[in-house]
Short mmCIF file of C-alpha atoms in Angstrom, two decimals:
data_model
loop_
_atom_site.label_atom_id
_atom_site.label_comp_id
_atom_site.label_asym_id
_atom_site.label_seq_id
_atom_site.Cartn_x
_atom_site.Cartn_y
_atom_site.Cartn_z
CA MET A 1 -19.04 -26.76 -35.11
CA GLY A 2 -19.35 -28.47 -31.59
CA GLU A 3 -21.73 -27.57 -28.67
CA MET A 4 -19.29 -25.17 -27.10
CA GLY A 5 -18.80 -23.42 -30.36
CA LYS A 6 -22.38 -22.79 -31.01
CA MET A 7 -22.92 -21.53 -27.40
CA ALA A 8 -20.04 -18.79 -27.73
CA ALA A 9 -20.29 -17.89 -31.39
CA ALA A 10 -22.68 -15.07 -31.02
CA VAL A 11 -21.08 -12.43 -28.69
CA GLY A 12 -22.28 -9.04 -29.68
CA PRO A 13 -20.77 -7.85 -32.79
CA VAL A 14 -18.04 -10.44 -32.98
CA ALA A 15 -20.27 -12.87 -35.03
CA THR A 16 -20.38 -10.40 -38.00
CA LEU A 17 -16.75 -10.04 -38.18
CA ALA A 18 -15.39 -11.35 -41.49
CA ALA A 19 -12.71 -14.09 -40.97
CA GLU A 20 -9.31 -13.81 -42.78
CA PRO A 21 -8.37 -16.52 -45.26
CA GLY A 22 -7.45 -19.73 -43.22
CA GLU A 23 -8.62 -18.03 -40.03
CA ASP A 24 -10.16 -20.34 -37.37
CA ALA A 25 -12.97 -19.27 -35.07
CA PHE A 26 -10.68 -18.97 -32.01
CA ARG A 27 -8.26 -16.67 -33.85
CA LYS A 28 -11.10 -14.50 -35.12
CA LEU A 29 -12.25 -13.75 -31.57
CA PHE A 30 -8.63 -13.37 -30.48
CA ARG A 31 -7.77 -10.82 -33.10
CA PHE A 32 -11.25 -8.95 -32.27
CA TYR A 33 -10.15 -8.35 -28.73
CA ARG A 34 -6.59 -7.77 -29.40
CA GLN A 35 -6.96 -5.30 -32.14
CA SER A 36 -9.74 -3.06 -30.84
CA ARG A 37 -8.61 0.37 -29.91
CA PRO A 38 -8.17 1.14 -26.17
CA GLY A 39 -11.53 2.47 -24.91
CA THR A 40 -13.54 1.18 -27.72
CA VAL A 41 -13.55 -2.59 -27.51
CA ASP A 42 -16.93 -4.02 -27.09
CA LEU A 43 -17.16 -6.11 -23.80
CA ARG A 44 -20.87 -6.76 -23.92
CA GLY A 45 -20.21 -10.58 -24.62
CA VAL A 46 -17.58 -11.05 -21.88
CA ILE A 47 -18.60 -12.99 -18.71
CA ASP A 48 -17.98 -11.20 -15.54
CA PHE A 49 -18.00 -13.86 -12.67
CA SER A 50 -17.70 -11.10 -10.08
CA VAL A 51 -21.26 -9.76 -10.77
CA VAL A 52 -23.12 -12.58 -12.69
CA HIS A 53 -25.98 -14.30 -10.92
CA ALA A 54 -26.26 -17.77 -12.50
CA ALA A 55 -29.34 -18.52 -10.46
CA ARG A 56 -31.13 -15.39 -11.77
CA GLY A 57 -29.70 -15.56 -15.26
CA THR A 58 -28.54 -12.06 -15.26
CA GLY A 59 -25.50 -10.38 -16.63
CA PRO A 60 -23.54 -11.33 -19.99
CA GLY A 61 -23.14 -15.07 -20.53
CA ALA A 62 -25.39 -15.83 -17.38
CA HIS A 63 -27.39 -18.38 -19.28
CA LYS A 64 -24.33 -20.75 -19.60
CA VAL A 65 -23.03 -20.07 -15.98
CA VAL A 66 -23.87 -22.81 -13.47
CA LYS A 67 -22.82 -23.02 -9.83
CA SER A 68 -19.85 -25.32 -8.89
CA HIS A 69 -19.91 -27.14 -5.70
CA LEU A 70 -16.90 -27.17 -3.49
CA ASN A 71 -15.53 -29.52 -0.95
CA VAL A 72 -15.96 -27.33 1.99
CA SER A 73 -14.89 -30.00 4.70
CA SER A 74 -11.63 -30.76 2.80
CA VAL A 75 -9.83 -27.40 3.92
CA SER A 76 -10.19 -26.28 7.46
CA ASP A 77 -10.84 -22.58 8.12
CA HIS A 78 -7.51 -22.10 9.82
CA ASP A 79 -5.51 -23.66 6.77
CA ALA A 80 -7.46 -21.27 4.57
CA TYR A 81 -6.39 -18.51 6.81
CA ARG A 82 -2.94 -19.45 6.82
CA ALA A 83 -2.73 -19.07 2.88
CA GLY A 84 -4.66 -15.77 3.15
CA LEU A 85 -7.94 -17.18 1.93
CA GLN A 86 -11.54 -16.82 3.29
CA PRO A 87 -13.21 -20.09 4.68
CA VAL A 88 -14.02 -22.13 1.81
CA SER A 89 -17.84 -22.06 2.89
CA LYS A 90 -17.73 -18.38 1.85
CA TRP A 91 -16.22 -18.68 -1.63
CA ARG A 92 -18.47 -18.34 -4.72
CA ALA A 93 -17.58 -20.90 -7.31
CA TYR A 94 -18.96 -21.21 -11.03
CA GLY A 95 -18.66 -23.44 -13.99
CA LEU A 96 -19.81 -23.15 -17.60
CA GLN A 97 -22.19 -25.43 -19.45
CA GLY A 98 -20.22 -27.39 -22.00
CA TYR A 99 -16.95 -26.85 -20.19
CA PRO A 100 -17.00 -29.82 -17.54
CA GLY A 101 -14.05 -29.70 -15.16
CA PHE A 102 -13.67 -25.66 -15.40
CA ILE A 103 -14.01 -23.82 -12.17
CA PHE A 104 -13.91 -20.09 -11.66
CA ILE A 105 -13.51 -18.75 -8.11
CA PRO A 106 -14.06 -14.82 -7.94
CA ASN A 107 -11.42 -13.53 -5.51
CA PRO A 108 -11.66 -15.76 -2.42
CA PHE A 109 -8.55 -13.85 -0.78
CA LEU A 110 -9.17 -12.10 2.74
CA PRO A 111 -8.66 -8.39 2.50
CA GLY A 112 -5.08 -7.37 1.99
CA TYR A 113 -3.67 -10.87 1.58
CA GLN A 114 -3.14 -10.57 -2.10
CA TRP A 115 -0.27 -8.22 -1.16
CA HIS A 116 1.89 -11.14 -0.10
CA TRP A 117 1.42 -13.15 -3.48
CA VAL A 118 2.08 -9.96 -5.55
CA LYS A 119 5.18 -9.21 -3.47
CA GLN A 120 6.27 -12.90 -3.87
CA CYS A 121 5.85 -12.79 -7.69
CA LEU A 122 8.05 -9.52 -8.05
CA LYS A 123 10.50 -9.75 -5.17
CA LEU A 124 11.13 -13.39 -4.22
CA TYR A 125 10.06 -15.69 -7.02
CA SER A 126 11.99 -13.60 -9.74
CA GLN A 127 15.22 -14.27 -7.94
CA LYS A 128 17.75 -17.05 -8.75
CA PRO A 129 17.76 -20.04 -8.87
CA ASN A 130 14.49 -19.60 -10.65
CA VAL A 131 14.55 -19.22 -14.41
CA CYS A 132 13.40 -16.06 -16.21
CA ASN A 133 13.14 -14.75 -19.99
CA LEU A 134 16.04 -12.29 -19.18
CA ASP A 135 18.50 -15.25 -18.78
CA LYS A 136 18.96 -15.76 -22.50
CA HIS A 137 20.25 -12.28 -22.88
CA MET A 138 21.88 -11.49 -19.64
CA THR A 139 24.51 -13.09 -17.04
CA LYS A 140 23.38 -14.65 -13.82
CA GLU A 141 25.10 -11.85 -11.99
CA GLU A 142 22.90 -9.25 -13.87
CA THR A 143 19.73 -11.05 -13.14
CA GLN A 144 20.57 -12.19 -9.51
CA ASP A 145 18.15 -9.74 -7.94
CA LEU A 146 15.79 -7.92 -10.21
CA TRP A 147 14.01 -6.34 -7.20
CA GLU A 148 16.88 -4.59 -5.96
CA GLN A 149 17.99 -3.28 -9.22
CA SER A 150 14.46 -1.91 -10.11
CA LYS A 151 12.71 -0.96 -6.94
CA GLU A 152 14.06 2.69 -6.92
CA PHE A 153 13.13 3.11 -10.54
CA LEU A 154 9.58 1.79 -9.86
CA ARG A 155 9.09 3.77 -6.47
CA TYR A 156 9.66 7.10 -8.38
CA LYS A 157 8.03 6.11 -11.45
CA GLU A 158 5.47 9.04 -11.70
CA VAL A 159 8.30 11.54 -11.45
CA SER A 160 9.59 10.53 -14.85
CA LYS A 161 7.43 8.44 -17.04
CA ARG A 162 9.91 8.54 -19.88
CA ARG A 163 12.71 6.87 -18.14
CA PRO A 164 14.16 3.55 -19.49
CA ARG A 165 12.29 0.52 -18.23
CA SER A 166 13.56 -1.29 -15.21
CA LEU A 167 14.58 -5.01 -15.40
CA LEU A 168 11.20 -5.89 -13.46
CA GLU A 169 9.36 -4.24 -16.09
CA LYS A 170 11.14 -6.14 -18.87
CA LEU A 171 10.31 -9.45 -17.13
CA ARG A 172 7.80 -11.67 -19.01
CA TRP A 173 7.84 -15.03 -17.42
CA VAL A 174 9.53 -16.98 -14.62
CA THR A 175 9.50 -20.78 -14.03
CA LEU A 176 9.60 -22.53 -10.69
CA GLY A 177 9.98 -26.28 -9.70
CA TYR A 178 10.39 -28.29 -12.79
CA HIS A 179 11.58 -25.57 -15.36
CA TYR A 180 9.53 -25.69 -18.36
CA ASN A 181 11.84 -25.82 -21.56
CA TRP A 182 10.26 -23.39 -24.20
CA ASP A 183 12.22 -24.90 -26.88
CA ASN A 184 11.22 -28.48 -26.69
CA LYS A 185 8.12 -27.95 -24.67
CA LYS A 186 9.10 -30.30 -21.96
CA TYR A 187 10.04 -30.82 -18.30
CA SER A 188 12.93 -32.83 -17.18
CA ALA A 189 14.29 -34.22 -13.87
CA ASP A 190 17.50 -32.49 -14.20
CA HIS A 191 16.15 -29.00 -14.52
CA TYR A 192 14.40 -28.53 -11.12
CA THR A 193 14.83 -26.11 -8.16
CA PRO A 194 12.87 -26.33 -5.10
CA PHE A 195 9.16 -25.28 -5.26
CA PRO A 196 8.23 -22.35 -3.07
CA SER A 197 6.53 -23.87 0.10
CA ASP A 198 4.07 -20.85 0.40
CA LEU A 199 2.75 -21.18 -2.96
CA ALA A 200 2.56 -24.88 -2.82
CA PHE A 201 0.40 -24.63 0.44
CA LEU A 202 -2.00 -22.11 -1.35
CA SER A 203 -2.33 -24.46 -4.29
CA GLU A 204 -2.89 -27.55 -2.45
CA GLN A 205 -5.71 -25.77 -0.34
CA VAL A 206 -7.36 -24.56 -3.51
CA ALA A 207 -6.98 -28.03 -5.26
CA ALA A 208 -8.48 -29.83 -2.10
CA ALA A 209 -11.45 -27.31 -2.15
CA CYS A 210 -12.12 -28.18 -5.80
CA GLY A 211 -12.15 -32.07 -4.94
CA PHE A 212 -8.41 -32.72 -5.68
CA GLN A 213 -6.83 -33.94 -2.42
CA GLY A 214 -3.30 -35.06 -2.77
CA PHE A 215 -2.35 -32.30 -5.39
CA ARG A 216 1.21 -31.78 -5.55
CA ALA A 217 2.48 -28.37 -6.72
CA GLU A 218 5.64 -29.28 -8.75
CA ALA A 219 5.91 -26.67 -11.40
CA GLY A 220 4.94 -22.95 -11.84
CA ILE A 221 4.92 -20.65 -14.64
CA LEU A 222 4.62 -16.89 -13.76
CA ASN A 223 3.47 -14.63 -16.65
CA TYR A 224 4.03 -10.78 -16.22
CA TYR A 225 1.81 -8.81 -18.45
CA ARG A 226 2.22 -5.21 -19.45
CA LEU A 227 -0.85 -3.36 -20.99
CA ASP A 228 0.26 -4.44 -24.42
CA SER A 229 1.00 -8.00 -23.75
CA THR A 230 -0.95 -11.15 -25.07
CA LEU A 231 -0.90 -15.00 -24.46
CA GLY A 232 -1.06 -16.87 -27.60
CA ILE A 233 -3.73 -19.63 -28.32
CA HIS A 234 -2.35 -22.73 -26.84
CA VAL A 235 -3.05 -25.98 -24.85
CA ASP A 236 -1.25 -26.94 -21.61
CA LYS A 237 -0.32 -30.55 -22.32
CA SER A 238 3.41 -30.97 -21.44
CA GLU A 239 2.76 -32.20 -17.93
CA LEU A 240 2.97 -35.99 -17.89
CA ASP A 241 -0.21 -36.42 -15.74
CA HIS A 242 -3.24 -34.59 -17.04
CA SER A 243 -5.64 -36.11 -14.55
CA LYS A 244 -4.50 -33.32 -12.02
CA PRO A 245 -5.86 -29.82 -12.32
CA LEU A 246 -4.07 -26.69 -13.55
CA LEU A 247 -4.51 -23.67 -11.08
CA SER A 248 -4.33 -20.16 -12.31
CA PHE A 249 -4.16 -17.02 -10.03
CA SER A 250 -4.35 -13.58 -11.20
CA PHE A 251 -3.39 -10.21 -9.66
CA GLY A 252 -3.42 -6.71 -10.76
CA GLN A 253 -5.06 -5.24 -13.84
CA SER A 254 -7.90 -7.11 -15.47
CA ALA A 255 -7.64 -9.28 -18.65
CA ILE A 256 -9.78 -11.12 -21.11
CA PHE A 257 -9.51 -14.79 -21.05
CA LEU A 258 -10.65 -16.98 -23.86
CA LEU A 259 -11.68 -20.67 -23.27
CA GLY A 260 -12.25 -22.64 -26.36
CA GLY A 261 -12.73 -26.27 -27.35
CA LEU A 262 -10.50 -29.15 -28.31
CA LYS A 263 -10.15 -27.71 -31.80
CA ARG A 264 -9.69 -24.15 -32.68
CA ASP A 265 -12.53 -24.12 -35.15
CA GLU A 266 -14.68 -24.02 -32.05
CA ALA A 267 -15.38 -20.39 -31.08
CA PRO A 268 -14.21 -19.61 -27.48
CA THR A 269 -16.13 -18.24 -24.48
CA PRO A 270 -14.60 -14.77 -23.32
CA MET A 271 -14.50 -13.92 -19.63
CA PHE A 272 -12.81 -11.36 -17.44
CA MET A 273 -10.03 -12.31 -14.88
CA HIS A 274 -9.85 -9.76 -12.13
CA SER A 275 -7.31 -9.36 -9.45
CA GLY A 276 -7.78 -12.31 -6.95
CA ASP A 277 -9.57 -14.60 -9.27
CA ILE A 278 -8.72 -18.23 -9.41
CA MET A 279 -9.43 -20.50 -12.36
CA VAL A 280 -9.20 -24.28 -12.19
CA MET A 281 -8.99 -26.37 -15.29
CA SER A 282 -9.53 -30.14 -14.85
CA GLY A 283 -10.95 -33.24 -16.56
CA PHE A 284 -12.35 -32.42 -19.97
CA SER A 285 -11.30 -28.56 -19.66
CA ARG A 286 -7.67 -29.41 -18.71
CA LEU A 287 -6.67 -29.81 -22.50
CA LEU A 288 -8.78 -26.95 -23.95
CA ASN A 289 -7.27 -24.24 -26.15
CA HIS A 290 -7.19 -20.90 -24.32
CA ALA A 291 -5.57 -17.53 -24.55
CA VAL A 292 -5.21 -14.04 -23.33
CA PRO A 293 -5.80 -11.43 -26.03
CA ARG A 294 -6.06 -8.39 -23.98
CA VAL A 295 -5.16 -6.67 -20.77
CA LEU A 296 -7.55 -3.91 -19.80
CA PRO A 297 -6.06 -0.74 -18.30
CA SER A 298 -8.18 0.82 -15.35
CA PRO A 299 -10.88 2.98 -16.59
CA GLU A 300 -9.59 5.59 -13.89
CA GLY A 301 -6.26 5.72 -15.43
CA GLU A 302 -3.15 4.46 -13.75
CA SER A 303 -4.63 2.99 -10.61
CA LEU A 304 -4.85 -0.16 -8.62
CA PRO A 305 -8.03 -2.48 -8.30
CA CYS A 306 -10.05 -1.69 -5.13
CA CYS A 307 -9.24 -5.06 -3.67
CA LEU A 308 -5.62 -4.07 -3.69
CA GLU A 309 -6.20 -0.96 -1.79
CA MET A 310 -6.60 -2.82 1.65
CA PRO A 311 -3.22 -3.09 3.49
CA LEU A 312 -2.20 -6.60 4.64
CA PRO A 313 -3.07 -6.91 8.31
CA ALA A 314 0.00 -6.70 10.69
CA ASP A 315 -1.44 -9.44 12.86
CA LEU A 316 -0.92 -12.58 10.96
CA PRO A 317 -1.45 -16.20 12.21
CA ARG A 318 1.83 -17.52 13.87
CA ASP A 319 1.76 -20.50 11.37
CA ALA A 320 0.75 -18.46 8.50
CA VAL A 321 2.57 -19.10 5.08
CA VAL A 322 1.94 -15.24 4.33
CA GLU A 323 4.52 -12.90 5.39
CA PRO A 324 4.30 -9.18 6.28
CA CYS A 325 4.76 -6.65 3.48
CA SER A 326 6.51 -3.32 4.47
CA VAL A 327 5.00 -0.04 3.09
CA GLU A 328 8.20 0.47 0.99
CA ASP A 329 7.87 -2.84 -0.60
CA TRP A 330 4.14 -2.31 -1.48
CA GLN A 331 5.03 1.23 -2.90
CA VAL A 332 7.17 -0.77 -5.38
CA CYS A 333 4.42 -3.50 -6.17
CA ALA A 334 1.77 -0.82 -6.46
CA SER A 335 3.66 1.22 -8.89
CA TYR A 336 4.21 -1.84 -11.02
CA LEU A 337 0.53 -3.11 -10.98
CA LYS A 338 -0.84 0.11 -11.94
CA THR A 339 -0.03 -0.79 -15.61
CA ALA A 340 0.45 -4.45 -15.36
CA ARG A 341 -0.78 -7.79 -14.15
CA VAL A 342 0.63 -10.97 -12.97
CA ASN A 343 -0.59 -14.59 -13.41
CA MET A 344 0.60 -17.75 -11.64
CA THR A 345 -0.08 -21.08 -12.94
CA VAL A 346 0.57 -24.27 -11.03
CA ARG A 347 0.68 -27.75 -12.14
CA GLN A 348 1.55 -31.25 -11.05
CA VAL A 349 3.97 -32.77 -13.52
CA LEU A 350 4.25 -36.46 -12.53
CA ALA A 351 1.61 -38.93 -11.41
CA ILE A 352 2.38 -40.21 -7.96
CA GLY A 353 4.90 -43.00 -8.00
CA HIS A 354 5.97 -42.21 -11.61
CA ASP A 355 9.11 -40.73 -12.92
CA PHE A 356 10.30 -39.05 -16.21
CA PRO A 357 10.70 -41.42 -18.90
CA LEU A 358 14.01 -42.20 -20.35
CA GLU A 359 14.96 -40.06 -23.37
CA PRO A 360 15.49 -41.91 -26.65
CA MET A 361 18.70 -41.72 -28.52
CA GLU A 362 19.58 -38.56 -30.22
CA GLU A 363 19.26 -40.01 -33.64
CA ASN A 364 15.69 -41.39 -32.87
CA LYS A 365 14.29 -38.04 -31.52
CA ARG A 366 11.71 -36.40 -33.65
CA ASP A 367 11.81 -32.65 -34.32
CA ILE A 368 9.68 -31.58 -31.34
CA THR A 369 10.55 -27.96 -31.64
CA THR A 370 8.21 -27.27 -34.40
CA GLU A 371 5.66 -30.25 -34.13
CA GLY A 372 2.41 -29.21 -32.59
CA SER A 373 3.96 -25.77 -31.64
CA CYS A 374 1.56 -22.97 -31.02
CA HIS A 375 2.10 -19.24 -31.78
CA LEU A 376 0.30 -16.02 -32.58
CA ASP A 377 -0.90 -15.30 -36.22
CA ASP A 378 1.49 -14.13 -38.79
CA GLU A 379 -0.44 -10.96 -38.87
CA ASN A 380 0.18 -10.61 -35.16
CA SER A 381 4.07 -10.98 -35.53
CA GLN A 382 3.98 -7.91 -37.65
CA VAL A 383 2.67 -5.88 -34.64
CA LYS A 384 5.49 -4.48 -32.38
CA ARG A 385 4.15 -5.22 -29.03
CA ALA A 386 5.37 -7.39 -26.03
CA ARG A 387 4.20 -11.05 -25.96
CA LEU A 388 4.39 -13.89 -23.58
CA ASN A 389 5.70 -17.18 -24.76
CA PRO A 390 2.94 -19.59 -24.88
CA ASP A 391 2.85 -22.83 -22.97
CA CYS A 392 2.12 -25.34 -25.37
#
């Protein structure tokens, strides 16, 4: 077992769990968190970056948490403000020993500004011409505006909890920019729609603050998690330029994120992702195995994280990329997020000055639909629960 596996192997009772035949260390921990009954899962070994103090060595996993240095001068306070972020000088950023290139930024958003990004994920980014999981089963006319078809259902959700699910609640993923092909695990030049300018600006500021000036947001995968959703063990390796970071933004209910090694026999490190948290995977950490085995319902029942209770200010900067959010729109978003979370991952696909390689002739192609594919365990496939397609 490598250094990372040794560091993460002993996490409470998990180390004593019996492995199933052929089961690797990552899958073992994934199964532990996924299969634990609601309210009984042992979270003592899960790192919580919102409360951990690396310097004082307190909190779960604090012994492996280190402070990350940000490039404060690369993002002006005004540009941060335009994206709804606090000045970079006020951000807290952490890394983990043994995971070079991994940066975790606990909620750097200004109070209320998460509202914009949640609304964009549900109302705007889910619209055509962007691609979503419902497209395989429905016509373009039926998926033209999921928000309009769903908003009244969601607004009055509490009135009848046994009603059929709205289309927004059936949404599992949306792709932006260069649209990811789940069948062949590739991007292509001819499957592209304009990347949202506001999300590109947000991503570029975060990347610059982490030392990646010149980052170009070219592809996005939005994952929409219900409380029973999981994201399988996978590596994000389809982008043609791995020297650029992968950015991950979380909103809504908290989840457990597992970050492993280059091989799945290395036990992963578990950590919480709370609303507003940002993760950056770069360098060595860019090609590590990772997964989301569990979304955690609010301890108070169906409620929002406290950071989402503050409304978006009405007085926004004139050049802000953030737009106002009406009370009616937020009622729909809030109803949705009481039992869900949304994650935006943003990537640069191509190196500057490069283009997509020419495809080989059909007869020379290898079977890339099964080669190197990632999926949940067979035992998991027998459990009838919503799952997200992993990005291999």
